[in-house]
Amino acid sequence: MAFLNDNYLKLKAGYLFPEIGRRVRVFCEANPEAARRLIRCGIGDVTEPLPPAVIAAMHKAVDEMAGRETFKGYGPEQGYEWLRATIAKNDFPAARGCAVADDEVFVSDGTKCDTGNILDILGHKNKIAISDPVYPVYVDTNVMAGHTGEANEAGVYGKLVYLPCRPSNGFIPEPPKRHVDVIYLCSPNNPTGAAANRPQLEAWVKYALEHKAVIFFDAAYEAYIADANLPHSIYEIPGARECAIEFRSFSKGGGFTGTRCAFTVVPKSLNAQTKSGELIALHPLWARRQTTKFNGTSYISQRGAEALYSPEGKAQADGIIKLYMGNSDTLRVGAKKAGLKVFGGVNAPYIWVRTPKGVTSWQAFDKILDEANVVITPGSGFGSRGEGYFRISAFNSRVNAEEVARRLQELKW
Amino acid sequence: MAFLNDNYLKLKAGYLFPEIGRRVRVFCEANPEAARRLIRCGIGDVTEPLPPAVIAAMHKAVDEMAGRETFKGYGPEQGYEWLRATIAKNDFPAARGCAVADDEVFVSDGTKCDTGNILDILGHKNKIAISDPVYPVYVDTNVMAGHTGEANEAGVYGKLVYLPCRPSNGFIPEPPKRHVDVIYLCSPNNPTGAAANRPQLEAWVKYALEHKAVIFFDAAYEAYIADANLPHSIYEIPGARECAIEFRSFSKGGGFTGTRCAFTVVPKSLNAQTKSGELIALHPLWARRQTTKFNGTSYISQRGAEALYSPEGKAQADGIIKLYMGNSDTLRVGAKKAGLKVFGGVNAPYIWVRTPKGVTSWQAFDKILDEANVVITPGSGFGSRGEGYFRISAFNSRVNAEEVARRLQELKW
């Protein structure tokens, strides 16, 4: 009889966002009137329409699909060369010291897929370090791959090395004293909204080079960096090309959550070892993984992504980012006025809020849903050290952000 | 130091189609004149534009992305409910005895991804049976997952159970005498063009139920079935809901190779066992896999796929399929007239051709490329028992198909 993957049975409850969706559905069915004034600041999903330049490019691409001479069938699994070149030139400028080659860029349909699938090319003996709190996909995909033990009641898995993120380190973890082989870093951070500065990333690159570890650097929120002194790519740090894979997405900066396009950079100078200790580059392994298990991203989505780099596309996307970051200001100020302790929200579209004393994350979730009719994300869904916090997403209209700020101030805890 | 996945080092050469692409590029650069008359019948990629109904639906979807009220962010990871319901109703009609529930349908961006990713939810102790010749992705993804030993010189991997496909069984393998846990079947078949009849599928379902095995049934070419007596889904066979997962794609039937949309059916009544022998349904495991490691298919592509089920969409797609199957006739007849032994091409858009005596598959590939300036696919790329064959794809214009048939007859072997 066929065997299933027992590791799946170690996973706790549902994936966070489906569970939030379920609770919201139950609430709305029971409270149809409150449901009408519901404002969703839970899942980090954009709300503004796609930039006009993207819309125009996608209409043109759809038209191409209608003509025999311009029709596009299978594209290269790693993405079209024109998109890879545009990404390399714009996002990794030599002037910032972070140049990458066009063929080190792998276009995909999402960073969620890539951060999960990247484990395919690694072995099973690695010591894995993960921030806490953290984007749950990093933990869950390692559980599924059998890289962890069982979870305890707080949701802490055996074998993983958790890197505490707390107010005292500005929610950017320090390298551990002990040895690890693989490190997940996300900056600007989901869920805490913290962004790593240059010395912090330098410390991580130094650690990774010393330990010959690989950093998975998730920069999906890079477009939200406002502080001119912060690095946008880990490759701005010397040595990172020998130790880091960077993940980027058009979802949050370009509004592509429903359109699907992202990319991952695997430098050719990044090695890992075989069981017998031989050094081998990871680039050809990821190329083999993608050509074998993926068939490329929709041509239409790729043309849409390309349009984000045109002068009009850039200006339009920047306008949308400014809108969201204006919301972020509104929400930060509102939550502070409500007497809450607030973090993040300056270089990221997320506000990370301390719950009032004695209130758990899910209690805060239920209270804010019931009484303010606002959906937030419970911090404990991001890891045990997220307990006692909740995340407010700034992805919304200005009117809604202002209304949420107002309702937060009305809440009695 | 980080460990890589050593299993990748067992993989032979490049994935088949990139290798073909490489040889064609080398040929074209060396022979610019011949390159101008090159006709590609290699990779199974469609050539006709998308049906007008799909184009209209995708333009409408792009327009929706331009308005705040109609914009679509993250959709359900498993696909929109309207698409899942449309698929269940149209492709699995109760009248054919193959009803599936809407939520047993998982929309994805491709069957290549799904047939690879499905291994995520299985354990590592399964005995795996694979047809020979076969779509290389089945083998390669099992190699990557560590389910095989090393390959010998003929590319035969240890631990896999190969099911011979030969003229004497009509290229549809019989169930083996020995026990296996997982079986890959592809019908209509890539590469041989054979399609399984009802008794053949009944024998497989019987075997799978007896052995409590899981069948991975790849029906990506289902739309090409011409014979009214052939089953279109394995669920037409009683008992299949207890032993089979079915993969379908819009790539070949709807021209979506560059648009990306497919789906996989996981019946809720399909179980596998844990290490300790407990029976657990695979449906929630696949749901967990997809919600954790995938973020849904482009909204625009899903609306395009939905349009294939409208009366206009169906008629237009049928017209394109008829064109390709007309090509298939032309190529079959042409290859026969050229004195070659020909299989397939009646219920599938592939012609499977025996090479003349003493000519290997790659020798035939090179000769046909050099002398006829036609790209075919060498049979040995599909497995050791594909040696001595080549595949001609019928995905082309009628003019090109006729020209290929003519050139094949001019070849001197």
PDB file of C-alpha atoms in Angstrom, chain A residues 1-6 8-9 11-15 17-18 43-51 54-56 58-60 62-68 71-75 77 80 109-110 112-114 116-117 119-126 135-137 140-141 144-145 179-182 211-214 221 251-252 255-260 271-282 284-286 288-301 396-398 400, chain B residues 1-6 8-9 11-15 17-18 43-51 54-56 58-60 62-68 71-75 77 80 109-110 112-114 116-117 119-126 135-137 140-141 144-145 179-182 211-214 221 251-252 255-260 271-282 284-286 288-301 396-398 400:
ATOM      1  CA  MET A   1       0.000   0.000   0.000  1.00  0.00           C
ATOM      2  CA  ALA A   2       1.159   3.471  -0.866  1.00  0.00           C
ATOM      3  CA  PHE A   3       2.891   5.407   1.902  1.00  0.00           C
ATOM      4  CA  LEU A   4       2.106   9.055   2.514  1.00  0.00           C
ATOM      5  CA  ASN A   5       4.501  11.702   3.810  1.00  0.00           C
ATOM      6  CA  ASP A   6       4.136  11.379   7.583  1.00  0.00           C
ATOM      7  CA  TYR A   8       2.540  16.430   7.051  1.00  0.00           C
ATOM      8  CA  LEU A   9       0.932  15.049  10.182  1.00  0.00           C
ATOM      9  CA  LEU A  11       1.806  20.396  10.894  1.00  0.00           C
ATOM     10  CA  LYS A  12      -0.249  22.404  13.341  1.00  0.00           C
ATOM     11  CA  ALA A  13      -3.845  23.298  12.456  1.00  0.00           C
ATOM     12  CA  GLY A  14      -4.424  24.952   9.120  1.00  0.00           C
ATOM     13  CA  TYR A  15      -2.102  27.325   7.420  1.00  0.00           C
ATOM     14  CA  PHE A  17      -4.556  32.568   6.492  1.00  0.00           C
ATOM     15  CA  PRO A  18      -7.100  29.858   5.676  1.00  0.00           C
ATOM     16  CA  ILE A  43      -3.873  38.858   4.936  1.00  0.00           C
ATOM     17  CA  GLY A  44      -1.237  41.018   3.283  1.00  0.00           C
ATOM     18  CA  ASP A  45      -3.133  41.393   0.056  1.00  0.00           C
ATOM     19  CA  VAL A  46      -3.014  44.538  -2.047  1.00  0.00           C
ATOM     20  CA  THR A  47      -6.249  46.376  -2.744  1.00  0.00           C
ATOM     21  CA  GLU A  48      -5.390  48.939  -5.422  1.00  0.00           C
ATOM     22  CA  PRO A  49      -5.824  48.131  -9.119  1.00  0.00           C
ATOM     23  CA  LEU A  50      -2.819  47.353 -11.297  1.00  0.00           C
ATOM     24  CA  PRO A  51      -0.905  50.339 -12.694  1.00  0.00           C
ATOM     25  CA  VAL A  54       0.726  47.052 -16.625  1.00  0.00           C
ATOM     26  CA  ILE A  55      -2.857  46.888 -17.849  1.00  0.00           C
ATOM     27  CA  ALA A  56      -1.805  48.227 -21.274  1.00  0.00           C
ATOM     28  CA  MET A  58      -1.191  42.819 -20.599  1.00  0.00           C
ATOM     29  CA  HIS A  59      -3.852  43.820 -23.127  1.00  0.00           C
ATOM     30  CA  LYS A  60      -1.126  43.919 -25.756  1.00  0.00           C
ATOM     31  CA  VAL A  62      -3.418  39.047 -24.804  1.00  0.00           C
ATOM     32  CA  ASP A  63      -3.692  40.426 -28.344  1.00  0.00           C
ATOM     33  CA  GLU A  64      -0.431  38.715 -29.257  1.00  0.00           C
ATOM     34  CA  MET A  65      -1.949  35.433 -28.086  1.00  0.00           C
ATOM     35  CA  ALA A  66      -4.704  35.935 -30.672  1.00  0.00           C
ATOM     36  CA  GLY A  67      -2.452  35.936 -33.742  1.00  0.00           C
ATOM     37  CA  ARG A  68      -0.588  32.985 -35.196  1.00  0.00           C
ATOM     38  CA  PHE A  71       1.277  33.672 -30.313  1.00  0.00           C
ATOM     39  CA  LYS A  72       3.457  32.464 -27.437  1.00  0.00           C
ATOM     40  CA  GLY A  73       3.509  28.836 -26.380  1.00  0.00           C
ATOM     41  CA  TYR A  74       6.003  27.457 -23.876  1.00  0.00           C
ATOM     42  CA  GLY A  75       8.486  30.116 -22.837  1.00  0.00           C
ATOM     43  CA  GLU A  77      11.016  27.822 -17.746  1.00  0.00           C
ATOM     44  CA  TYR A  80      11.902  35.259 -20.859  1.00  0.00           C
ATOM     45  CA  ASP A 109       4.916  32.582 -10.375  1.00  0.00           C
ATOM     46  CA  GLY A 110       5.498  33.512  -6.747  1.00  0.00           C
ATOM     47  CA  LYS A 112       5.709  31.561  -1.748  1.00  0.00           C
ATOM     48  CA  CYS A 113       6.396  28.802  -4.289  1.00  0.00           C
ATOM     49  CA  ASP A 114      10.083  29.604  -4.569  1.00  0.00           C
ATOM     50  CA  GLY A 116       9.094  26.439  -0.470  1.00  0.00           C
ATOM     51  CA  ASN A 117      10.539  24.774  -3.556  1.00  0.00           C
ATOM     52  CA  LEU A 119      14.329  23.133  -0.280  1.00  0.00           C
ATOM     53  CA  ASP A 120      14.138  20.622  -3.134  1.00  0.00           C
ATOM     54  CA  ILE A 121      17.775  21.265  -4.011  1.00  0.00           C
ATOM     55  CA  LEU A 122      19.072  21.006  -0.440  1.00  0.00           C
ATOM     56  CA  GLY A 123      19.852  17.885   1.537  1.00  0.00           C
ATOM     57  CA  HIS A 124      18.139  16.704   4.681  1.00  0.00           C
ATOM     58  CA  LYS A 125      21.018  17.105   7.142  1.00  0.00           C
ATOM     59  CA  ASN A 126      21.070  20.893   7.354  1.00  0.00           C
ATOM     60  CA  TYR A 135       6.310  34.029   7.639  1.00  0.00           C
ATOM     61  CA  PRO A 136       4.770  30.586   8.365  1.00  0.00           C
ATOM     62  CA  VAL A 137       5.688  29.138   4.969  1.00  0.00           C
ATOM     63  CA  ASP A 140       5.770  24.646   7.363  1.00  0.00           C
ATOM     64  CA  THR A 141       7.786  23.747   4.263  1.00  0.00           C
ATOM     65  CA  MET A 144       6.826  18.941   5.275  1.00  0.00           C
ATOM     66  CA  ALA A 145      10.356  18.158   4.108  1.00  0.00           C
ATOM     67  CA  HIS A 179      26.481  26.615  13.929  1.00  0.00           C
ATOM     68  CA  VAL A 180      23.636  26.513  11.417  1.00  0.00           C
ATOM     69  CA  ASP A 181      23.683  25.676   7.689  1.00  0.00           C
ATOM     70  CA  VAL A 182      20.632  27.487   6.361  1.00  0.00           C
ATOM     71  CA  HIS A 211      29.956  28.792   8.634  1.00  0.00           C
ATOM     72  CA  LYS A 212      29.628  28.162   4.892  1.00  0.00           C
ATOM     73  CA  ALA A 213      25.906  28.562   5.433  1.00  0.00           C
ATOM     74  CA  VAL A 214      23.290  29.599   2.876  1.00  0.00           C
ATOM     75  CA  TYR A 221       8.741  43.900   0.433  1.00  0.00           C
ATOM     76  CA  SER A 251       3.051  40.940  -5.633  1.00  0.00           C
ATOM     77  CA  LYS A 252       3.477  43.687  -3.080  1.00  0.00           C
ATOM     78  CA  GLY A 255       0.073  44.669  -7.057  1.00  0.00           C
ATOM     79  CA  PHE A 256       0.557  41.229  -8.630  1.00  0.00           C
ATOM     80  CA  THR A 257      -0.978  39.030  -5.898  1.00  0.00           C
ATOM     81  CA  GLY A 258      -3.645  37.826  -8.345  1.00  0.00           C
ATOM     82  CA  THR A 259      -1.504  38.169 -11.470  1.00  0.00           C
ATOM     83  CA  ARG A 260       1.416  36.021 -10.290  1.00  0.00           C
ATOM     84  CA  ASN A 271      28.125  26.496  -3.443  1.00  0.00           C
ATOM     85  CA  ALA A 272      26.896  23.784  -1.131  1.00  0.00           C
ATOM     86  CA  GLN A 273      28.375  20.403  -0.330  1.00  0.00           C
ATOM     87  CA  THR A 274      27.530  16.839  -1.226  1.00  0.00           C
ATOM     88  CA  LYS A 275      27.377  14.152   1.456  1.00  0.00           C
ATOM     89  CA  SER A 276      31.005  13.388   0.709  1.00  0.00           C
ATOM     90  CA  GLY A 277      32.007  17.022   1.134  1.00  0.00           C
ATOM     91  CA  GLU A 278      32.439  17.979  -2.525  1.00  0.00           C
ATOM     92  CA  LEU A 279      31.550  21.591  -3.324  1.00  0.00           C
ATOM     93  CA  ILE A 280      28.971  22.083  -6.059  1.00  0.00           C
ATOM     94  CA  ALA A 281      27.258  25.234  -7.323  1.00  0.00           C
ATOM     95  CA  LEU A 282      23.556  25.494  -6.509  1.00  0.00           C
ATOM     96  CA  PRO A 284      22.634  24.474 -12.062  1.00  0.00           C
ATOM     97  CA  LEU A 285      20.629  22.508  -9.477  1.00  0.00           C
ATOM     98  CA  TRP A 286      17.969  25.208  -9.287  1.00  0.00           C
ATOM     99  CA  ARG A 288      17.419  21.715 -13.273  1.00  0.00           C
ATOM    100  CA  ARG A 289      14.678  21.884 -10.651  1.00  0.00           C
ATOM    101  CA  GLN A 290      12.834  24.635 -12.476  1.00  0.00           C
ATOM    102  CA  THR A 291      13.167  23.144 -15.971  1.00  0.00           C
ATOM    103  CA  THR A 292      11.956  19.769 -14.675  1.00  0.00           C
ATOM    104  CA  LYS A 293       9.182  20.748 -12.260  1.00  0.00           C
ATOM    105  CA  PHE A 294       7.938  24.087 -13.621  1.00  0.00           C
ATOM    106  CA  ASN A 295       6.820  25.293 -17.024  1.00  0.00           C
ATOM    107  CA  GLY A 296       7.340  29.028 -16.735  1.00  0.00           C
ATOM    108  CA  THR A 297       5.076  31.876 -15.737  1.00  0.00           C
ATOM    109  CA  SER A 298       2.211  33.131 -17.890  1.00  0.00           C
ATOM    110  CA  TYR A 299       3.521  35.188 -20.817  1.00  0.00           C
ATOM    111  CA  ILE A 300       0.865  37.798 -20.096  1.00  0.00           C
ATOM    112  CA  SER A 301       1.994  38.153 -16.468  1.00  0.00           C
ATOM    113  CA  ASN A 396      -6.204  49.218   1.953  1.00  0.00           C
ATOM    114  CA  SER A 397      -7.852  52.412   0.783  1.00  0.00           C
ATOM    115  CA  ARG A 398      -7.036  55.608   2.684  1.00  0.00           C
ATOM    116  CA  ASN A 400     -10.520  52.381   5.294  1.00  0.00           C
TER     117      ASN A 400
ATOM    118  CA  MET B   1      28.340  23.879   5.561  1.00  0.00           C
ATOM    119  CA  ALA B   2      25.037  23.575   3.782  1.00  0.00           C
ATOM    120  CA  PHE B   3      24.283  20.205   2.215  1.00  0.00           C
ATOM    121  CA  LEU B   4      22.749  19.957  -1.243  1.00  0.00           C
ATOM    122  CA  ASN B   5      20.395  17.258  -2.495  1.00  0.00           C
ATOM    123  CA  ASP B   6      22.782  14.591  -3.787  1.00  0.00           C
ATOM    124  CA  TYR B   8      20.234  15.658  -8.336  1.00  0.00           C
ATOM    125  CA  LEU B   9      23.668  14.359  -9.245  1.00  0.00           C
ATOM    126  CA  LEU B  11      20.173  12.864 -13.157  1.00  0.00           C
ATOM    127  CA  LYS B  12      21.358  12.128 -16.673  1.00  0.00           C
ATOM    128  CA  ALA B  13      22.396  15.009 -18.942  1.00  0.00           C
ATOM    129  CA  GLY B  14      19.950  17.847 -19.321  1.00  0.00           C
ATOM    130  CA  TYR B  15      16.228  17.523 -19.321  1.00  0.00           C
ATOM    131  CA  PHE B  17      13.798  19.420 -24.337  1.00  0.00           C
ATOM    132  CA  PRO B  18      16.543  21.848 -23.302  1.00  0.00           C
ATOM    133  CA  ILE B  43       8.619  19.732 -28.282  1.00  0.00           C
ATOM    134  CA  GLY B  44       4.875  19.212 -27.941  1.00  0.00           C
ATOM    135  CA  ASP B  45       4.040  22.870 -28.088  1.00  0.00           C
ATOM    136  CA  VAL B  46       0.899  24.201 -29.700  1.00  0.00           C
ATOM    137  CA  THR B  47       1.205  26.643 -32.587  1.00  0.00           C
ATOM    138  CA  GLU B  48      -2.300  27.985 -33.147  1.00  0.00           C
ATOM    139  CA  PRO B  49      -3.471  31.176 -31.417  1.00  0.00           C
ATOM    140  CA  LEU B  50      -5.839  31.018 -28.460  1.00  0.00           C
ATOM    141  CA  PRO B  51      -9.558  30.676 -29.267  1.00  0.00           C
ATOM    142  CA  VAL B  54     -10.465  32.915 -24.465  1.00  0.00           C
ATOM    143  CA  ILE B  55      -8.961  36.146 -25.795  1.00  0.00           C
ATOM    144  CA  ALA B  56     -12.201  38.022 -25.048  1.00  0.00           C
ATOM    145  CA  MET B  58      -8.789  37.500 -20.785  1.00  0.00           C
ATOM    146  CA  HIS B  59      -9.214  41.067 -22.057  1.00  0.00           C
ATOM    147  CA  LYS B  60     -12.211  41.359 -19.755  1.00  0.00           C
ATOM    148  CA  VAL B  62      -7.348  42.426 -17.533  1.00  0.00           C
ATOM    149  CA  ASP B  63      -9.905  45.234 -17.481  1.00  0.00           C
ATOM    150  CA  GLU B  64     -11.181  43.990 -14.126  1.00  0.00           C
ATOM    151  CA  MET B  65      -7.628  44.284 -12.798  1.00  0.00           C
ATOM    152  CA  ALA B  66      -7.724  47.988 -13.713  1.00  0.00           C
ATOM    153  CA  GLY B  67     -10.624  48.931 -11.426  1.00  0.00           C
ATOM    154  CA  ARG B  68     -10.594  49.093  -7.653  1.00  0.00           C
ATOM    155  CA  PHE B  71      -9.536  44.082  -8.950  1.00  0.00           C
ATOM    156  CA  LYS B  72      -8.508  40.569  -7.900  1.00  0.00           C
ATOM    157  CA  GLY B  73      -5.694  39.985  -5.437  1.00  0.00           C
ATOM    158  CA  TYR B  74      -4.938  36.574  -3.974  1.00  0.00           C
ATOM    159  CA  GLY B  75      -7.474  34.022  -5.089  1.00  0.00           C
ATOM    160  CA  GLU B  77      -4.803  28.646  -3.821  1.00  0.00           C
ATOM    161  CA  TYR B  80     -11.653  29.983  -7.987  1.00  0.00           C
ATOM    162  CA  ASP B 109      -0.458  26.467 -13.331  1.00  0.00           C
ATOM    163  CA  GLY B 110       0.531  23.235 -15.041  1.00  0.00           C
ATOM    164  CA  LYS B 112       4.263  19.376 -15.217  1.00  0.00           C
ATOM    165  CA  CYS B 113       4.278  21.099 -11.813  1.00  0.00           C
ATOM    166  CA  ASP B 114       1.520  18.942 -10.398  1.00  0.00           C
ATOM    167  CA  GLY B 116       6.222  16.622  -9.936  1.00  0.00           C
ATOM    168  CA  ASN B 117       4.834  18.206  -6.791  1.00  0.00           C
ATOM    169  CA  LEU B 119       5.422  13.398  -4.699  1.00  0.00           C
ATOM    170  CA  ASP B 120       5.622  15.911  -1.832  1.00  0.00           C
ATOM    171  CA  ILE B 121       2.674  14.245  -0.120  1.00  0.00           C
ATOM    172  CA  LEU B 122       3.978  10.689  -0.510  1.00  0.00           C
ATOM    173  CA  GLY B 123       6.530   8.902   1.603  1.00  0.00           C
ATOM    174  CA  HIS B 124       9.902   7.622   0.483  1.00  0.00           C
ATOM    175  CA  LYS B 125       9.297   3.884   0.808  1.00  0.00           C
ATOM    176  CA  ASN B 126       6.988   3.416  -2.153  1.00  0.00           C
ATOM    177  CA  TYR B 135       7.271  11.573 -20.146  1.00  0.00           C
ATOM    178  CA  PRO B 136      10.702  12.226 -18.567  1.00  0.00           C
ATOM    179  CA  VAL B 137       9.320  14.371 -15.746  1.00  0.00           C
ATOM    180  CA  ASP B 140      13.370  12.807 -13.094  1.00  0.00           C
ATOM    181  CA  THR B 141      11.158  13.988 -10.238  1.00  0.00           C
ATOM    182  CA  MET B 144      15.276  14.160  -7.393  1.00  0.00           C
ATOM    183  CA  ALA B 145      13.136  12.890  -4.512  1.00  0.00           C
ATOM    184  CA  HIS B 179       3.744  -5.483  -6.082  1.00  0.00           C
ATOM    185  CA  VAL B 180       4.116  -1.735  -6.607  1.00  0.00           C
ATOM    186  CA  ASP B 181       2.661   1.161  -4.604  1.00  0.00           C
ATOM    187  CA  VAL B 182       2.565   3.986  -7.126  1.00  0.00           C
ATOM    188  CA  HIS B 211      -2.390  -3.746  -4.056  1.00  0.00           C
ATOM    189  CA  LYS B 212      -3.768  -0.606  -2.393  1.00  0.00           C
ATOM    190  CA  ALA B 213      -1.617   1.299  -4.852  1.00  0.00           C
ATOM    191  CA  VAL B 214      -2.108   4.852  -6.114  1.00  0.00           C
ATOM    192  CA  TYR B 221      -4.129  14.898 -23.924  1.00  0.00           C
ATOM    193  CA  SER B 251      -2.174  23.392 -22.458  1.00  0.00           C
ATOM    194  CA  LYS B 252      -2.828  20.963 -25.258  1.00  0.00           C
ATOM    195  CA  GLY B 255      -3.578  26.117 -26.387  1.00  0.00           C
ATOM    196  CA  PHE B 256      -2.496  27.259 -22.911  1.00  0.00           C
ATOM    197  CA  THR B 257       1.189  26.271 -23.000  1.00  0.00           C
ATOM    198  CA  GLY B 258       2.195  29.934 -22.597  1.00  0.00           C
ATOM    199  CA  THR B 259      -0.900  30.978 -20.622  1.00  0.00           C
ATOM    200  CA  ARG B 260      -0.578  28.370 -17.859  1.00  0.00           C
ATOM    201  CA  ASN B 271      -6.242   6.908   1.080  1.00  0.00           C
ATOM    202  CA  ALA B 272      -2.617   6.083   1.700  1.00  0.00           C
ATOM    203  CA  GLN B 273      -0.912   4.771   4.804  1.00  0.00           C
ATOM    204  CA  THR B 274       1.349   6.258   7.426  1.00  0.00           C
ATOM    205  CA  LYS B 275       4.552   4.473   8.462  1.00  0.00           C
ATOM    206  CA  SER B 276       2.565   2.822  11.227  1.00  0.00           C
ATOM    207  CA  GLY B 277      -0.085   1.596   8.810  1.00  0.00           C
ATOM    208  CA  GLU B 278      -2.846   4.089   9.589  1.00  0.00           C
ATOM    209  CA  LEU B 279      -5.051   5.006   6.616  1.00  0.00           C
ATOM    210  CA  ILE B 280      -5.314   8.714   5.861  1.00  0.00           C
ATOM    211  CA  ALA B 281      -6.978  10.548   2.981  1.00  0.00           C
ATOM    212  CA  LEU B 282      -4.605  12.236   0.543  1.00  0.00           C
ATOM    213  CA  PRO B 284      -6.335  17.174   2.830  1.00  0.00           C
ATOM    214  CA  LEU B 285      -2.601  16.594   2.376  1.00  0.00           C
ATOM    215  CA  TRP B 286      -2.686  17.921  -1.187  1.00  0.00           C
ATOM    216  CA  ARG B 288      -2.254  21.587   2.662  1.00  0.00           C
ATOM    217  CA  ARG B 289       0.578  21.287   0.154  1.00  0.00           C
ATOM    218  CA  GLN B 290      -1.066  23.665  -2.289  1.00  0.00           C
ATOM    219  CA  THR B 291      -2.147  26.261   0.276  1.00  0.00           C
ATOM    220  CA  THR B 292       1.353  26.269   1.795  1.00  0.00           C
ATOM    221  CA  LYS B 293       3.588  26.081  -1.290  1.00  0.00           C
ATOM    222  CA  PHE B 294       1.475  27.678  -4.026  1.00  0.00           C
ATOM    223  CA  ASN B 295      -0.435  30.925  -4.335  1.00  0.00           C
ATOM    224  CA  GLY B 296      -2.937  30.110  -7.038  1.00  0.00           C
ATOM    225  CA  THR B 297      -2.920  30.567 -10.786  1.00  0.00           C
ATOM    226  CA  SER B 298      -3.197  33.952 -12.485  1.00  0.00           C
ATOM    227  CA  TYR B 299      -6.777  35.233 -12.334  1.00  0.00           C
ATOM    228  CA  ILE B 300      -6.531  36.166 -16.002  1.00  0.00           C
ATOM    229  CA  SER B 301      -5.496  32.635 -16.987  1.00  0.00           C
ATOM    230  CA  ASN B 396       1.814  22.781 -36.433  1.00  0.00           C
ATOM    231  CA  SER B 397       0.118  24.497 -39.347  1.00  0.00           C
ATOM    232  CA  ARG B 398      -1.360  22.279 -42.064  1.00  0.00           C
ATOM    233  CA  ASN B 400       4.042  22.688 -42.347  1.00  0.00           C
TER     234      ASN B 400
END
